Amino acid sequence: MSAKPQKRRHRRAEFLRRVRLYLESDVTLHGITHDVSTHSVAVFVNLKNASALYGAVAAGRAPLSAIKGKLLGQTALLEIAEEGLDPINFTIQRVEPSWKKGFHLFIGGRFVNADEFLVKKLEQVCPALLPGPRQREVYVSEGLPDFLEDLRRLRAEEFVCEFSNGYHNVRDHRDLVTALAAHHEFPEEEIYGIKLLADEALMNAFLYGSIEPGRDRTQLRALLAPGRIYLAVRDYAGIEFDDFPYHFRKERADQRGGLSLLEELSDDWQVQTVPGEYTEVCFFKAVASPSSP
Amino acid sequence: MKAELIKHESGRNTYALKGEIVNSADFAFLDACIEEKLSVHLDLSGITYINSSGFGGLVEEAMNFTEARLELILSGLAPGIRKTLAVLGAEELLHFKD
């Protein structure tokens, strides 16, 4: 069996600006953006100085998750500091509470009117923005090509399917992947980890990959050989994965969220996004098995 | 996930949980216990699966109980699940009785 691949990653270009977020409820949130594209934005806000609306949260009397429902679907105004841009309308489509640190919130959304004028202005603000779809490799596994070559050499069994988004499909396909891993000689003590990894990739597609009717499909591709699995889950929404700038990633490193789980339980993993087209999360794992060459 | 109150004694409720914990909202019933200043013991022997979202919900509740100077004690979690969740820091972030 090949040695466990070494994990080396590239980070995508950062775009750090202070922002203000004006919500429908006359609440203003302060934070940063690290990720503005021509159609979407991701911001990281601090709730500590928010108004009375979040008083209970700030005082520790209510979980942050309680405000998630209030924010999803809202149209908010984004003001990027020091850039001379008029506030931009966007619809909040993703809210992630920082459940350990308590006061930070990740908010992602799409611009309501991403017209030519706005795109031009955004390109002036961030010259790295390119018009049209582009692939952004949020996390790149350098060990993946070797692993796939190994699977080809072993004549791995391929399993591909596409299904509509829905929690029952997440559960059914999670259990299917688990059964496939058991059939391909993954030992009992590794099966639960494979189940969690599959769940994580599928839940990501379920939660963030169904923004428009007709585009709520999820594709699952698995390659399996004795004691080896590669799993890729693709959704067709193309909402960019949140990649926190270094200091925030450092801060979040102990939050034990889904990404930590992929990092801890797989040999390596990768996320690729073409904004507005697809997002694909994949992982691979190999264990010693009786029939490993 | 299903939660059944199996014991109520002075200052503490004991619930038996069954099924899968896959959503942090599964623990909404614990908010009432905090409001009533009750510590809670969760018997997890009927739990067959916990994903990262469910685990996050457990940790969040543990923090809420600690902040309210109450206890959230867990027991009975299957060793395979507990071992896997240990990589996410379960042993440090949660209070297991067994």
Coordinates of C-alpha atoms in Angstrom, one line a residue:
Chain A
M1 CA 0.0 0.0 0.0
S2 CA 1.3 3.5 -0.9
A3 CA 2.5 5.8 1.9
K4 CA 0.0 8.3 3.2
P5 CA 0.3 11.4 1.0
Q6 CA 1.7 14.5 2.4
K7 CA -0.8 17.4 2.7
R8 CA 0.2 20.6 0.9
R9 CA -2.2 23.3 0.0
H10 CA -2.4 26.4 -2.0
R11 CA -4.5 29.3 -0.8
R12 CA -6.4 31.4 -3.2
A13 CA -5.8 35.2 -3.5
E14 CA -7.2 37.2 -0.6
F15 CA -9.2 40.4 -0.8
L16 CA -9.4 41.9 2.6
R17 CA -11.6 45.0 3.2
R18 CA -13.6 46.3 6.1
V19 CA -17.3 46.2 5.4
R20 CA -20.5 47.4 6.9
L21 CA -23.7 45.4 6.4
Y22 CA -27.1 47.1 6.7
L23 CA -29.9 44.7 7.4
E24 CA -33.6 45.1 6.8
S25 CA -34.1 45.4 10.5
D26 CA -32.1 48.7 10.7
V27 CA -29.2 46.7 12.2
T28 CA -25.7 47.5 11.1
L29 CA -23.0 44.9 11.4
H30 CA -19.3 45.5 11.1
G31 CA -16.8 43.0 9.7
I32 CA -14.5 42.1 6.9
T33 CA -14.9 40.6 3.5
H34 CA -12.2 38.3 2.2
D35 CA -14.1 37.2 -0.9
V36 CA -15.9 39.4 -3.4
S37 CA -16.6 38.1 -6.8
T38 CA -18.7 39.6 -9.6
H39 CA -21.8 37.9 -8.5
S40 CA -21.4 37.1 -4.8
V41 CA -19.8 38.1 -1.5
A42 CA -18.7 36.5 1.7
V43 CA -18.3 38.5 4.8
F44 CA -17.3 37.7 8.4
V45 CA -19.1 40.0 10.9
N46 CA -18.6 40.6 14.6
L47 CA -21.8 40.6 16.6
K48 CA -20.3 42.0 19.8
N49 CA -21.2 45.6 19.0
A50 CA -24.5 44.8 17.3
S51 CA -27.7 46.5 18.5
A52 CA -30.3 45.3 20.9
L53 CA -31.6 42.8 18.4
Y54 CA -28.7 40.7 19.2
G55 CA -28.4 41.6 22.8
A56 CA -29.4 38.2 24.1
V57 CA -26.8 36.6 21.9
A58 CA -24.1 39.0 22.9
A59 CA -25.0 38.5 26.5
G60 CA -24.7 34.7 26.1
R61 CA -28.4 34.1 26.8
A62 CA -29.2 32.6 23.4
P63 CA -27.3 30.6 20.9
L64 CA -26.1 32.3 17.7
S65 CA -28.0 29.7 15.7
A66 CA -31.2 31.4 16.8
I67 CA -30.6 34.3 14.5
K68 CA -29.7 32.2 11.5
G69 CA -33.3 31.9 10.5
K70 CA -33.9 35.6 10.8
L71 CA -31.0 36.4 8.4
L72 CA -31.4 33.8 5.6
G73 CA -33.2 35.2 2.6
Q74 CA -32.9 38.8 3.8
T75 CA -31.8 41.5 1.3
A76 CA -29.0 43.4 2.8
L77 CA -26.8 46.4 1.7
L78 CA -23.1 45.9 1.7
E79 CA -20.7 48.8 2.0
I80 CA -17.1 48.1 1.2
A81 CA -14.9 50.6 3.2
E82 CA -12.4 52.8 1.4
E83 CA -13.4 51.8 -2.1
G84 CA -15.9 54.6 -3.1
L85 CA -18.5 52.0 -4.2
D86 CA -22.2 52.7 -3.5
P87 CA -23.7 50.2 -1.2
I88 CA -24.5 46.9 -3.0
N89 CA -27.8 45.0 -2.6
F90 CA -27.3 41.3 -2.0
T91 CA -29.5 38.4 -0.8
I92 CA -28.2 36.4 2.2
Q93 CA -28.0 32.8 1.2
R94 CA -25.7 31.3 3.8
V95 CA -25.2 32.0 7.5
E96 CA -22.8 30.0 9.6
P97 CA -22.6 30.7 13.3
S98 CA -19.3 30.5 15.0
W99 CA -20.5 28.2 17.7
K100 CA -17.3 28.1 19.8
K101 CA -16.1 31.7 19.8
G102 CA -19.6 32.9 20.1
F103 CA -19.6 36.3 18.4
H104 CA -18.6 35.9 14.8
L105 CA -20.9 35.0 11.9
F106 CA -20.1 34.0 8.4
I107 CA -22.5 35.4 5.9
G108 CA -22.6 34.6 2.1
G109 CA -24.9 35.9 -0.5
R110 CA -25.5 36.8 -4.1
F111 CA -25.7 40.3 -5.6
V112 CA -29.3 41.2 -6.5
N113 CA -28.4 43.1 -9.7
A114 CA -24.9 42.1 -10.8
D115 CA -25.1 44.3 -13.9
E116 CA -22.3 45.4 -16.1
F117 CA -21.7 48.6 -14.2
L118 CA -21.4 46.8 -10.9
V119 CA -19.1 44.2 -12.4
K120 CA -16.9 47.0 -13.8
K121 CA -16.7 48.8 -10.5
L122 CA -15.9 45.5 -8.7
E123 CA -13.1 44.8 -11.1
Q124 CA -11.6 48.2 -10.4
V125 CA -11.8 47.4 -6.7
C126 CA -10.2 44.0 -7.1
P127 CA -8.2 43.7 -10.3
A128 CA -7.9 40.0 -9.7
L129 CA -11.5 39.5 -10.5
L130 CA -12.0 38.0 -14.0
P131 CA -15.2 38.2 -16.0
G132 CA -17.0 35.0 -16.6
P133 CA -16.8 31.7 -14.8
R134 CA -13.4 30.7 -13.5
Q135 CA -12.3 27.7 -11.5
R136 CA -11.1 28.4 -8.0
E137 CA -9.3 25.7 -6.2
V138 CA -10.0 26.5 -2.6
Y139 CA -8.0 23.6 -1.3
V140 CA -5.8 21.6 -3.6
S141 CA -4.6 18.2 -2.6
E142 CA -1.2 17.5 -4.2
G143 CA -1.5 13.8 -3.4
L144 CA -4.8 13.3 -5.3
P145 CA -3.3 12.6 -8.8
D146 CA -1.1 9.8 -7.3
F147 CA -4.1 8.4 -5.4
L148 CA -6.2 8.3 -8.6
E149 CA -3.4 6.7 -10.6
D150 CA -3.2 4.1 -7.9
L151 CA -6.9 3.4 -8.2
R152 CA -6.7 3.2 -12.0
R153 CA -3.8 0.6 -11.6
L154 CA -6.0 -1.4 -9.2
R155 CA -8.9 -1.3 -11.7
A156 CA -11.1 0.4 -9.1
E157 CA -14.8 0.0 -9.3
E158 CA -16.6 3.2 -10.3
F159 CA -20.0 4.2 -9.1
V160 CA -21.7 7.4 -10.4
C161 CA -25.2 8.7 -9.8
E162 CA -27.1 11.9 -9.8
F163 CA -30.1 12.7 -7.6
S164 CA -32.3 15.6 -6.5
N165 CA -31.4 17.4 -3.4
G166 CA -33.2 16.4 -0.2
Y167 CA -32.3 15.2 3.2
H168 CA -33.6 11.6 2.5
N169 CA -31.2 11.5 -0.4
V170 CA -28.3 12.6 1.8
R171 CA -29.1 9.8 4.2
D172 CA -29.6 7.1 1.6
H173 CA -26.4 7.9 -0.3
R174 CA -24.4 8.3 2.9
D175 CA -25.5 4.8 3.8
L176 CA -24.8 3.6 0.2
V177 CA -21.2 4.9 0.4
T178 CA -20.9 3.2 3.8
A179 CA -22.0 -0.1 2.4
L180 CA -19.7 0.2 -0.6
A181 CA -16.8 0.9 1.8
A182 CA -17.6 -2.2 3.9
H183 CA -17.9 -4.3 0.7
H184 CA -14.4 -3.1 -0.3
E185 CA -12.7 -4.3 2.8
F186 CA -12.6 -1.2 5.0
P187 CA -12.3 -2.5 8.5
E188 CA -15.2 -2.0 10.9
E189 CA -13.4 0.7 12.9
E190 CA -12.9 2.8 9.8
I191 CA -16.5 2.5 8.5
Y192 CA -18.0 5.1 10.8
G193 CA -15.3 7.7 9.7
I194 CA -16.2 7.0 6.0
K195 CA -19.9 7.5 6.9
L196 CA -19.1 10.8 8.5
L197 CA -16.9 11.9 5.5
A198 CA -19.6 11.0 3.0
D199 CA -22.2 12.8 5.1
E200 CA -20.1 15.9 5.3
A201 CA -19.7 16.1 1.5
L202 CA -23.3 15.3 0.8
M203 CA -24.7 17.7 3.5
N204 CA -22.6 20.5 2.0
A205 CA -24.3 19.9 -1.4
F206 CA -27.7 19.6 0.2
L207 CA -27.3 22.8 2.3
Y208 CA -25.7 25.1 -0.3
G209 CA -26.4 23.5 -3.6
S210 CA -30.1 24.0 -4.1
I211 CA -30.5 27.7 -4.7
E212 CA -32.6 27.6 -7.8
P213 CA -35.4 25.3 -9.0
G214 CA -34.0 22.9 -11.6
R215 CA -30.5 23.3 -10.4
D216 CA -30.9 21.3 -7.3
R217 CA -29.1 18.2 -8.5
T218 CA -26.2 16.5 -6.8
Q219 CA -23.7 14.2 -8.4
L220 CA -21.9 11.5 -6.5
R221 CA -18.8 9.7 -7.9
A222 CA -17.0 7.1 -6.0
L223 CA -14.0 5.0 -6.9
L224 CA -13.4 2.0 -4.7
A225 CA -10.7 -0.7 -4.5
P226 CA -9.9 -2.9 -1.5
G227 CA -9.1 -0.6 1.4
R228 CA -9.3 2.5 -0.8
I229 CA -12.0 5.1 -1.5
Y230 CA -12.2 8.3 -3.5
L231 CA -15.5 10.2 -3.2
A232 CA -16.5 13.3 -5.1
V233 CA -19.8 15.2 -4.5
R234 CA -20.7 17.9 -6.9
D235 CA -23.6 20.4 -6.6
Y236 CA -24.6 22.8 -9.4
A237 CA -25.1 26.0 -7.5
G238 CA -21.5 27.0 -7.5
I239 CA -21.6 29.0 -4.2
E240 CA -18.0 29.5 -3.2
F241 CA -16.7 27.6 -0.2
D242 CA -15.7 29.9 2.6
D243 CA -11.9 30.1 2.8
F244 CA -11.0 32.2 5.7
P245 CA -7.9 34.4 5.6
Y246 CA -5.1 33.0 7.6
H247 CA -5.7 34.8 10.9
F248 CA -9.4 33.8 10.8
R249 CA -8.5 30.2 9.8
K250 CA -6.2 30.1 12.7
E251 CA -8.9 31.4 15.0
R252 CA -11.3 28.8 13.6
A253 CA -8.9 26.0 13.7
D254 CA -10.3 24.7 17.1
Q255 CA -13.9 24.9 16.1
R256 CA -14.0 21.3 15.0
G257 CA -16.5 21.9 12.2
G258 CA -17.0 19.9 9.0
L259 CA -13.7 21.0 7.4
S260 CA -11.8 19.8 10.5
L261 CA -13.6 16.5 10.1
L262 CA -12.5 16.1 6.5
E263 CA -9.0 17.1 7.5
E264 CA -8.8 14.7 10.4
L265 CA -10.6 11.6 9.0
S266 CA -9.5 11.5 5.3
D267 CA -6.0 11.1 3.9
D268 CA -6.7 14.4 2.1
W269 CA -9.5 16.4 0.5
Q270 CA -10.1 19.1 -2.0
V271 CA -12.7 21.7 -2.9
Q272 CA -13.2 23.2 -6.3
T273 CA -15.7 25.8 -7.4
V274 CA -16.7 27.4 -10.7
P275 CA -18.9 30.3 -9.3
G276 CA -22.4 29.9 -10.4
E277 CA -21.8 26.5 -12.0
Y278 CA -20.6 23.9 -9.6
T279 CA -18.9 23.2 -6.3
E280 CA -17.2 19.8 -5.8
V281 CA -16.0 18.4 -2.5
C282 CA -13.9 15.3 -2.7
F283 CA -11.8 13.2 -0.3
F284 CA -9.8 10.0 -0.4
K285 CA -8.7 7.5 2.1
A286 CA -6.7 4.3 2.1
V287 CA -6.3 1.7 4.9
A288 CA -4.4 -1.5 5.1
S289 CA -6.5 -4.4 4.0
P290 CA -6.0 -8.1 3.7
S291 CA -5.8 -8.0 -0.1
S292 CA -3.7 -4.8 -0.5
P293 CA -0.8 -5.5 -2.8
Chain B
M1 CA -33.8 12.0 16.8
K2 CA -36.3 11.3 19.6
A3 CA -35.9 12.5 23.2
E4 CA -37.8 11.0 26.0
L5 CA -37.8 12.3 29.5
I6 CA -37.2 9.3 31.7
K7 CA -36.4 10.8 35.0
H8 CA -37.1 14.1 36.8
E9 CA -35.5 14.7 40.1
S10 CA -34.6 17.8 42.0
G11 CA -32.6 20.1 39.8
R12 CA -31.9 17.4 37.1
N13 CA -33.7 15.9 34.1
T14 CA -32.6 12.7 32.4
Y15 CA -33.5 12.1 28.8
A16 CA -33.0 9.0 26.7
L17 CA -32.1 9.9 23.1
K18 CA -32.8 7.6 20.1
G19 CA -31.9 7.7 16.4
E20 CA -29.5 10.0 14.6
I21 CA -28.3 13.4 15.7
V22 CA -27.8 15.3 12.5
N23 CA -29.1 18.8 13.3
S24 CA -28.1 21.2 16.0
A25 CA -31.8 22.2 16.2
D26 CA -32.5 18.7 17.6
F27 CA -31.5 20.1 21.0
A28 CA -34.0 22.9 21.2
F29 CA -35.8 21.1 24.0
L30 CA -32.8 21.7 26.2
D31 CA -33.3 25.5 26.2
A32 CA -36.4 25.1 28.5
C33 CA -34.2 23.2 30.9
I34 CA -31.7 26.0 31.1
E35 CA -34.5 28.5 31.6
E36 CA -35.8 26.3 34.5
K37 CA -32.3 26.0 35.9
L38 CA -32.2 22.3 35.5
S39 CA -29.1 20.3 34.8
V40 CA -29.5 17.5 32.2
H41 CA -28.2 14.0 31.8
L42 CA -28.5 12.6 28.2
D43 CA -28.5 8.9 27.8
L44 CA -27.1 8.4 24.3
S45 CA -27.2 4.6 24.3
G46 CA -30.0 4.7 21.7
I47 CA -28.0 7.0 19.3
T48 CA -26.8 5.3 16.1
Y49 CA -25.1 8.2 14.4
I50 CA -23.9 11.8 15.1
N51 CA -22.6 14.0 12.2
S52 CA -20.6 17.2 12.6
S53 CA -23.7 19.4 12.7
G54 CA -25.1 17.3 15.5
F55 CA -21.8 17.3 17.3
G56 CA -21.7 21.1 17.0
G57 CA -25.1 21.3 18.5
L58 CA -24.0 19.2 21.5
V59 CA -21.0 21.3 22.1
E60 CA -23.1 24.5 21.8
E61 CA -25.5 23.2 24.4
A62 CA -22.7 22.1 26.6
M63 CA -21.4 25.7 26.5
N64 CA -24.9 27.1 27.2
F65 CA -25.2 24.9 30.2
T66 CA -21.7 25.8 31.5
E67 CA -22.5 29.5 31.1
A68 CA -25.7 29.0 33.1
R69 CA -23.7 27.2 35.8
L70 CA -25.5 24.0 35.1
E71 CA -24.4 20.5 34.0
L72 CA -24.9 18.7 30.8
I73 CA -23.7 15.1 31.3
L74 CA -23.6 12.5 28.6
S75 CA -23.4 8.7 28.9
G76 CA -23.9 5.5 26.9
L77 CA -22.5 6.7 23.6
A78 CA -21.4 3.7 21.5
P79 CA -17.6 3.4 21.6
G80 CA -17.2 3.5 17.8
I81 CA -19.0 6.8 17.6
R82 CA -17.2 8.2 20.6
K83 CA -13.8 7.2 19.3
T84 CA -14.4 8.9 15.9
L85 CA -15.8 12.1 17.5
A86 CA -12.7 12.2 19.7
V87 CA -10.8 13.6 16.7
L88 CA -13.1 16.6 16.8
G89 CA -12.3 17.2 20.5
A90 CA -15.3 15.5 22.0
E91 CA -13.5 14.4 25.1
E92 CA -12.4 17.9 25.9
L93 CA -15.5 19.8 24.9
L94 CA -18.2 17.4 26.3
H95 CA -18.7 15.9 29.7
F96 CA -19.0 12.1 29.6
K97 CA -20.1 10.3 32.7
D98 CA -18.7 6.9 31.6

